[in-house]
Short mmCIF file of C-alpha atoms and ligand atoms in Angstrom, two decimals:
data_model
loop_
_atom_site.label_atom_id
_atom_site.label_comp_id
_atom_site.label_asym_id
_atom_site.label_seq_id
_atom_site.Cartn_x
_atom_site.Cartn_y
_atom_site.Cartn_z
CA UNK A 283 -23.56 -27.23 13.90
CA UNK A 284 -24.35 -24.04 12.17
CA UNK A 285 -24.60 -21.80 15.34
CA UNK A 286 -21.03 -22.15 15.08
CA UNK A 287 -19.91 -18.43 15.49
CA UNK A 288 -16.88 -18.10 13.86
CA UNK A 289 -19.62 -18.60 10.62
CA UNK A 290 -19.81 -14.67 11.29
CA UNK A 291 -15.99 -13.98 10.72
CA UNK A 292 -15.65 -16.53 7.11
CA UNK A 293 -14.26 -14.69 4.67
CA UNK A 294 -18.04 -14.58 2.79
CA UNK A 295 -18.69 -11.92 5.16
CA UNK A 296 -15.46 -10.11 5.31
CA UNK A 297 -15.87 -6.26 4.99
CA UNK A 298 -14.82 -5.53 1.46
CA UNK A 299 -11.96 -2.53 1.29
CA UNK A 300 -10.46 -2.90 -2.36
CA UNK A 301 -13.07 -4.55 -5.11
CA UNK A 302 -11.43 -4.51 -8.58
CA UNK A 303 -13.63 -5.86 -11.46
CA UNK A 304 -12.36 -6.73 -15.19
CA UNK A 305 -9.75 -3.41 -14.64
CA UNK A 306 -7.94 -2.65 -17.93
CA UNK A 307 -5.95 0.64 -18.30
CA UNK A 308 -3.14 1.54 -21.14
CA UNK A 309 -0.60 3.99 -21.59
CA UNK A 310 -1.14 4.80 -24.93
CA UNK A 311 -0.45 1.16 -26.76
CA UNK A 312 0.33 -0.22 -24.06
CA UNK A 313 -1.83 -2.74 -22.04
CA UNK A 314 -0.64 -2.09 -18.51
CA UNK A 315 -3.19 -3.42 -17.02
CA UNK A 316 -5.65 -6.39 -17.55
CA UNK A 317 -8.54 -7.62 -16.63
CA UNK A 318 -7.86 -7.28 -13.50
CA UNK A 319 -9.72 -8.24 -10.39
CA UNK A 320 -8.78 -8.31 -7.09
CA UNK A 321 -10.49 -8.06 -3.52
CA UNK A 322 -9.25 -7.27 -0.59
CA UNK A 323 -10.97 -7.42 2.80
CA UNK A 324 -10.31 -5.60 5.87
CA UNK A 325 -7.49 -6.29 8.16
CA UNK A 326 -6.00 -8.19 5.02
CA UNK A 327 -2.18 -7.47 4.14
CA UNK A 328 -1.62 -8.26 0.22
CA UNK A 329 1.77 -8.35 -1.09
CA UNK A 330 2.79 -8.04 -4.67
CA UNK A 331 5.33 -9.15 -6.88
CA UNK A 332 6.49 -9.50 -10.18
CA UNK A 333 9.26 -8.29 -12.42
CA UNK A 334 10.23 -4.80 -12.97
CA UNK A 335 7.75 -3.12 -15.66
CA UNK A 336 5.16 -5.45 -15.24
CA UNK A 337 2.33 -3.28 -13.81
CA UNK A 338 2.83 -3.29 -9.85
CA UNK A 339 2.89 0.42 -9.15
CA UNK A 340 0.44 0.91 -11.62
CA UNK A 341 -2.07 -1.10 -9.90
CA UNK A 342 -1.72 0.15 -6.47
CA UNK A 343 -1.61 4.06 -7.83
CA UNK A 344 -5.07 2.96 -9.68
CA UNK A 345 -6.60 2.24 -6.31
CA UNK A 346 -6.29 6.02 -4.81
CA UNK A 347 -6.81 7.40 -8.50
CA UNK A 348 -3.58 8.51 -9.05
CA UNK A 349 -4.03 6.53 -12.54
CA UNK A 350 -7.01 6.72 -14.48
CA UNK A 351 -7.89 3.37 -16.19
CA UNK A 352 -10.38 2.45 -19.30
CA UNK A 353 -12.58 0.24 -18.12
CA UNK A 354 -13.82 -1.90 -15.23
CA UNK A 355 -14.75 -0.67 -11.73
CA UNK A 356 -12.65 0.41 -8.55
CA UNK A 357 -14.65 0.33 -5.35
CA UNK A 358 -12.57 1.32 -2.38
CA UNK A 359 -14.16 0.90 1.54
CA UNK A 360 -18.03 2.10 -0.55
CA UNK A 361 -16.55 4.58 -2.73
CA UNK A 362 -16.73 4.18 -6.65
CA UNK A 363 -13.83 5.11 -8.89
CA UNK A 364 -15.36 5.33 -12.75
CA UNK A 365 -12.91 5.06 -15.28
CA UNK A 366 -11.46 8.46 -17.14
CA UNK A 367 -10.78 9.81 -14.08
CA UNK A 368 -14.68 10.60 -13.57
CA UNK A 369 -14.07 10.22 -9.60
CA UNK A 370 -15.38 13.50 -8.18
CA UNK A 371 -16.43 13.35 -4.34
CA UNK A 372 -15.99 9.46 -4.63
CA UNK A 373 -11.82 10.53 -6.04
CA UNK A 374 -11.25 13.24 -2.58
CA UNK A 375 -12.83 10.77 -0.40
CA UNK A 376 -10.27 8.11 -1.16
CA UNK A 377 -7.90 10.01 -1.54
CA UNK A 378 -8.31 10.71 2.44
CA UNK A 379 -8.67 7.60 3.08
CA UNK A 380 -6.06 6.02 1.54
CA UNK A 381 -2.50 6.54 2.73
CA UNK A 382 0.65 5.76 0.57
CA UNK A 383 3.85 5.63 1.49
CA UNK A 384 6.31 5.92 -1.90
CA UNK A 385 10.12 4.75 -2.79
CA UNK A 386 11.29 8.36 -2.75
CA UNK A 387 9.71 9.58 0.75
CA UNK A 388 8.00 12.65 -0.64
CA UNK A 389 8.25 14.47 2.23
CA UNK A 390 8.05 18.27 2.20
CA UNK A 391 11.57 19.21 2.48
CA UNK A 392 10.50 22.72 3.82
CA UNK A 393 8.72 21.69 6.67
CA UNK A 394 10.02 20.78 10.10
CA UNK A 395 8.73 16.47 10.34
CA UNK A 396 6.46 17.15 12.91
CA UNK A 397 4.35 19.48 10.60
CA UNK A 398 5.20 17.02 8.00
CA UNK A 399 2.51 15.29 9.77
CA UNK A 400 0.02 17.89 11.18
CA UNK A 401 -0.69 19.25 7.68
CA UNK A 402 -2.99 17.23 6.09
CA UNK A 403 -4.75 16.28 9.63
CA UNK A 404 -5.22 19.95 10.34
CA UNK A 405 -5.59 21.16 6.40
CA UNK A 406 -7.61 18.20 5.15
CA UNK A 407 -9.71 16.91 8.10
CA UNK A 408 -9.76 19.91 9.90
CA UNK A 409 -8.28 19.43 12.99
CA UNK A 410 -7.53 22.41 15.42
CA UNK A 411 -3.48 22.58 16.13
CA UNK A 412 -3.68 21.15 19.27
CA UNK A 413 -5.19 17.87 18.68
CA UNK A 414 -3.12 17.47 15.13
CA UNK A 415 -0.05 18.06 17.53
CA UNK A 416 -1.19 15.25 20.00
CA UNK A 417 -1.61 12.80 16.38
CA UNK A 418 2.02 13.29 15.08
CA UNK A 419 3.00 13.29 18.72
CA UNK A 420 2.00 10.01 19.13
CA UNK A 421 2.85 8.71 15.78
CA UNK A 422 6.56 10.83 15.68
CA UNK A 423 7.04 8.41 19.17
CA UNK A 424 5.33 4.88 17.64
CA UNK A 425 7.89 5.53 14.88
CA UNK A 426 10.59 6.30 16.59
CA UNK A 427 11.50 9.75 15.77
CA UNK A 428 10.05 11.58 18.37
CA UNK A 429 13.88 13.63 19.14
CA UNK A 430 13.92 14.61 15.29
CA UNK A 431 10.38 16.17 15.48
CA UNK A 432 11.95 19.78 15.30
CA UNK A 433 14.43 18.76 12.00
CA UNK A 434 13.80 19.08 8.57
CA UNK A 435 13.47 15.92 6.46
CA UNK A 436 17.00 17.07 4.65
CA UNK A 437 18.66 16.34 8.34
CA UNK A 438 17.73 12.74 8.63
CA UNK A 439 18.40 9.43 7.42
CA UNK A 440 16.45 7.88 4.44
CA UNK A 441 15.35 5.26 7.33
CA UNK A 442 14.30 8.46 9.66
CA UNK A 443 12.87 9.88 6.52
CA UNK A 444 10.13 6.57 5.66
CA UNK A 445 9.32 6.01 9.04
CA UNK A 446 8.04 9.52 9.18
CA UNK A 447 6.48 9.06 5.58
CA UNK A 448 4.65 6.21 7.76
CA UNK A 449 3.91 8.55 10.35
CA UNK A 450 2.31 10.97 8.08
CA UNK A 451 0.02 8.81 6.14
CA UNK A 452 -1.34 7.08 9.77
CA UNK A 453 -2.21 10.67 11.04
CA UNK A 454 -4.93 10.65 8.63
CA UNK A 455 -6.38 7.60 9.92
CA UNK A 456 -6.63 5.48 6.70
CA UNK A 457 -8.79 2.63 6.01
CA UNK A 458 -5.99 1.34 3.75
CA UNK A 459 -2.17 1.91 3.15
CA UNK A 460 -0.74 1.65 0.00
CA UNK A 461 3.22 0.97 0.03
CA UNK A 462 5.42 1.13 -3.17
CA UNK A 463 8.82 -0.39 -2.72
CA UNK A 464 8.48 1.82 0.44
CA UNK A 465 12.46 0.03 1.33
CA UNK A 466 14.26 0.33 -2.33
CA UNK A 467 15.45 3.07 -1.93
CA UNK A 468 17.34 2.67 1.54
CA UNK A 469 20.65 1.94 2.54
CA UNK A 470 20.96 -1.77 3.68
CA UNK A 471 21.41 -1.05 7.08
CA UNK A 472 17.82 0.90 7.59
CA UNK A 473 15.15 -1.00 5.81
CA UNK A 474 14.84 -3.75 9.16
CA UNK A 475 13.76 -0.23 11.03
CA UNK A 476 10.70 0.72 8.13
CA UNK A 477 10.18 -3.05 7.70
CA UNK A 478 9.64 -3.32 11.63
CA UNK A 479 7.18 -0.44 11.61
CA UNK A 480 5.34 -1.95 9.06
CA UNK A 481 5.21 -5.47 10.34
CA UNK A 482 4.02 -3.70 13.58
CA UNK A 483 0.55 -1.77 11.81
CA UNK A 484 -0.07 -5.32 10.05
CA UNK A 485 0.00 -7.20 13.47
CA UNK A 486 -2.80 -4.21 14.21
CA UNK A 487 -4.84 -4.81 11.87
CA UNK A 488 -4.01 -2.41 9.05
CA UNK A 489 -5.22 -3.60 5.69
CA UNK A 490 -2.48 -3.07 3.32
CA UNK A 491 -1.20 -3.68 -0.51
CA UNK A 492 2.48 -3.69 -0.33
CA UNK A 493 4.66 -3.60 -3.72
CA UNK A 494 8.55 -4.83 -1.90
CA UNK A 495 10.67 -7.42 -3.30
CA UNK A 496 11.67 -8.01 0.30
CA UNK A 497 10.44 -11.77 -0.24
CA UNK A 498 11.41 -12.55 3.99
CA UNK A 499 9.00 -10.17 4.63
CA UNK A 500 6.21 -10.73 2.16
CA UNK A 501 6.67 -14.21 3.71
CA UNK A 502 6.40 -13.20 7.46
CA UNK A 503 3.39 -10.49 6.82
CA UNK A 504 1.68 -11.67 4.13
CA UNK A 505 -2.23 -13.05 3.89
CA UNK A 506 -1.75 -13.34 0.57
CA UNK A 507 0.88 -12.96 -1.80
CA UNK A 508 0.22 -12.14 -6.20
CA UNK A 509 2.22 -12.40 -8.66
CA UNK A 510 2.07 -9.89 -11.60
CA UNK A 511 3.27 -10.06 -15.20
CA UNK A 512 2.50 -8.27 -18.05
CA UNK A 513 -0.28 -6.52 -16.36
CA UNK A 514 -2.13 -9.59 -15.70
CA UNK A 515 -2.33 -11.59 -11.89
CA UNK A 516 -0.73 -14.83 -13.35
CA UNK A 517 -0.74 -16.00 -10.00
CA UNK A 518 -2.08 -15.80 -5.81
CA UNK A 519 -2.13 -17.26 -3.23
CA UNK A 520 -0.79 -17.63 0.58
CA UNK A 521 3.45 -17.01 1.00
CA UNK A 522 3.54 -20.90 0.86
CA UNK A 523 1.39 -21.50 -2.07
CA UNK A 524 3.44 -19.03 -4.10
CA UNK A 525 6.51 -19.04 -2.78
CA UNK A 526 7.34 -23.03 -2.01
CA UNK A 527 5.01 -24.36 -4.70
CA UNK A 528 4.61 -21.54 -7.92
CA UNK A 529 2.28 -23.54 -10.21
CA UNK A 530 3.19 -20.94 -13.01
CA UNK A 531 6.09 -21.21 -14.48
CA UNK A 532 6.40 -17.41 -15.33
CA UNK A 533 6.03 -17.71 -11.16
CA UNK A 534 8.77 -20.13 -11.31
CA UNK A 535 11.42 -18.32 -13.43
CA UNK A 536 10.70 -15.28 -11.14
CA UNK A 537 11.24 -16.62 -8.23
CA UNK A 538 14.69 -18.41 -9.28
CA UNK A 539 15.92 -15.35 -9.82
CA UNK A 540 15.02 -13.60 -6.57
CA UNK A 541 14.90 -15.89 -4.48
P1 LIG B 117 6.39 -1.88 -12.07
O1 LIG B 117 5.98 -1.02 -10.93
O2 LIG B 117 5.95 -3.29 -11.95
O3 LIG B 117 7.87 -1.77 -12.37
P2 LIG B 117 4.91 0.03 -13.65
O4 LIG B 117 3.50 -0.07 -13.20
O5 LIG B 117 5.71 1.17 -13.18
O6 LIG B 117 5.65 -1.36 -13.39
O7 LIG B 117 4.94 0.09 -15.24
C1 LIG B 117 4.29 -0.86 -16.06
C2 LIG B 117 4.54 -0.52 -17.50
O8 LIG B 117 3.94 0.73 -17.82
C3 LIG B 117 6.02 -0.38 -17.87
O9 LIG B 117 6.21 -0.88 -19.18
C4 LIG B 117 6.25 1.11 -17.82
O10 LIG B 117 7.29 1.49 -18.69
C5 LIG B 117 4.92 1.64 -18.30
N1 LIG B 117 4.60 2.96 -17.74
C6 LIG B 117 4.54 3.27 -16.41
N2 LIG B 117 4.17 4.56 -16.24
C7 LIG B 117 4.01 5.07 -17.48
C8 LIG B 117 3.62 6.36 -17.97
N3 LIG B 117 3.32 7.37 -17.13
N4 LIG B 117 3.56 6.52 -19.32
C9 LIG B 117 3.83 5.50 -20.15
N5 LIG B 117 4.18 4.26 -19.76
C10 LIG B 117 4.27 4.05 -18.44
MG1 LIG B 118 7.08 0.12 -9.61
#
C-alpha cells in the first residue's frame, strides 16, 4: 500500500516556488496587505481575483520585489526577500527569474521586437548574439509574430504587442511568470490570441500567478483560484469551489457582479 508511487508526486512534496508567511505591507496608513500567506508549488497556475483596489497587483509586484513590505517573509524558488527592501543578491536573482508580463506592455518602444527580446538574454544572462537570436527566434515564432520581428512595438497591435511582452519574459527562462491584467488593456477582438498563448505555457508546465478578471479563463487554467479583499485572502480554492460554491459572502457579492 505505501509503495504506491504517486506518494512521491502528493502535494507534501511539491517543489515550493512562492512561500509567503504572515506578509503585511502599507502604503503609508494604509494596510494593503495582510497577513498574508500563500504557497505556490511548481507547475501550479494561481489565479486571482477580487475587486478593484483591493491589493491584487500589490501582491504579485511583492513577489519580484517591486514592492517592499513590513513584515513577514517572501521566499521565491530558495531565494529570501527581507522586508524594507533588504533583498540584495537574493532581490537580482529573482528578479531574473521571475518574468512579468504588465497591463500596459512595457515594451521598449525604441527597439525593433526582436531585440525587445534579445536584451535582457544577452545583457542580463550573458548570452553571445547568436544564441539570444536563436531564443527570440523561437519564441517571436511560438507567439506568433515571427513576420513583425523587424517592427517596432509602435507598428503593431496591442495583441502583437503582449504576445511579444510574453515572448520577452520566456527568453529569460523564468521559474515563474507573473501576469497583471496582462488582457485589460486590449481591444475585444485580441485578448483570445494572449489568452491562447498563455493557456498554451500553463498546459507546459509554467507555474504562474495571474491577476485577469477573465473568469472563463481563470476557470479553464486555473489550479487554484483566491479571492482578495481588503488586502486579506478571504477566500481559495479550485475554479469550482470558488466559483460555483463561494462560501464567503464578500466572495458572493463579487462574483454577482462579474459573473
Ligand atoms: P488592485 O490591483 O487590486 O486594484 P492595488 O494593489 O493596485 O489593487 O492597490 C491596493 C490599494 O493600495 C488601493 O487602495 C490603492 O489605491 C493603493 N495603492 C496602490 N499603489 C499605491 C501607491 N504606490 N501608493 C499609495 N497607495 C497605493
Ligand atoms: Mg491592479
Amino acid at each position: 500500500m505505501n509503495d504506491n508511487p504517486q506518494h512521491e508526486t502528493s502535494p507534501a512534496t511539491a517543489q515550493s516556488i512562492v512561500h509567503m508567511e504572515k506578509v503585511n505591507k502599507y502604503f503609508g496608513s494604509l494596510h494593503v496587505m495582510q497577513d498574508i500567506d500563500l504557497e505556490i508549488t511548481a507547475g501550479e497556475v494561481v489565479v486571482i481575483v477580487g475587486a478593484s483596489g483591493s491589493g491584487k497587483s500589490t501582491l504579485i509586484r511583492c513577489v519580484n520585489g517591486l514592492e517592499e513590505f513590513q513584515s513577514g517573509r517572501i521566499v521565491v524558488d530558495g531565494n529570501e526577500l527581507t522586508p524594507h527592501g533588504k533583498g540584495g543578491k537574493s532581490l537580482q536573482t529573482i528578479r531574473t527569474e521571475v518574468g512579468m508580463v504588465f497591463q500596459q506592455f512595457n515594451l521598449f518602444p525604441h527597439l525593433s521586437v526582436h531585440a525587445n527580446v534579445t536584451l535582457a538574454p544577452e545583457k542580463v544572462r550573458g548570452l553571445d548574439s547568436g544564441k539570444a537570436r536563436q531564443i527570440a527566434d523561437r519564441l517571436l515564432e511560438r507567439v506568433g509574430i515571427t513576420d513583425q520581428a523587424d517592427k517596432y512595438p509602435g507598428q503593431l497591435s496591442g495583441g502583437q504587442q503582449q504576445r511579444v511582452a510574453l515572448a520577452r519574459a520566456l527568453a529569460m527562462e523564468p521559474r515563474l511568470m507573473l501576469f497583471d491584467e496582462p488582457t485589460s488593456a486590449l481591444d475585444p477582438e485580441m485578448i483570445g490570441e494572449v489568452l491562447d498563448a498563455m493557456r498554451e505555457l500553463a498546459n507546459e508546465g509554467m507555474t504562474m500567478m495571474i491577476v485577469t478578471h477573465e473568469m472563463g479563463f481563470a476557470r479553464e487554467v486555473a489550479d487554484r483560484v483566491i479571492f482578495v479583499h481588503g488586502g486579506r485572502i478571504v477566500e481559495e480554492g479550485t475554479p469550482q469551489d470558488v466559483f460555483d460554491h463561494p462560501q464567503h459572502e464578500r466572495t458572493q457579492s463579487f462574483l454577482s457582479r462579474v459573473l
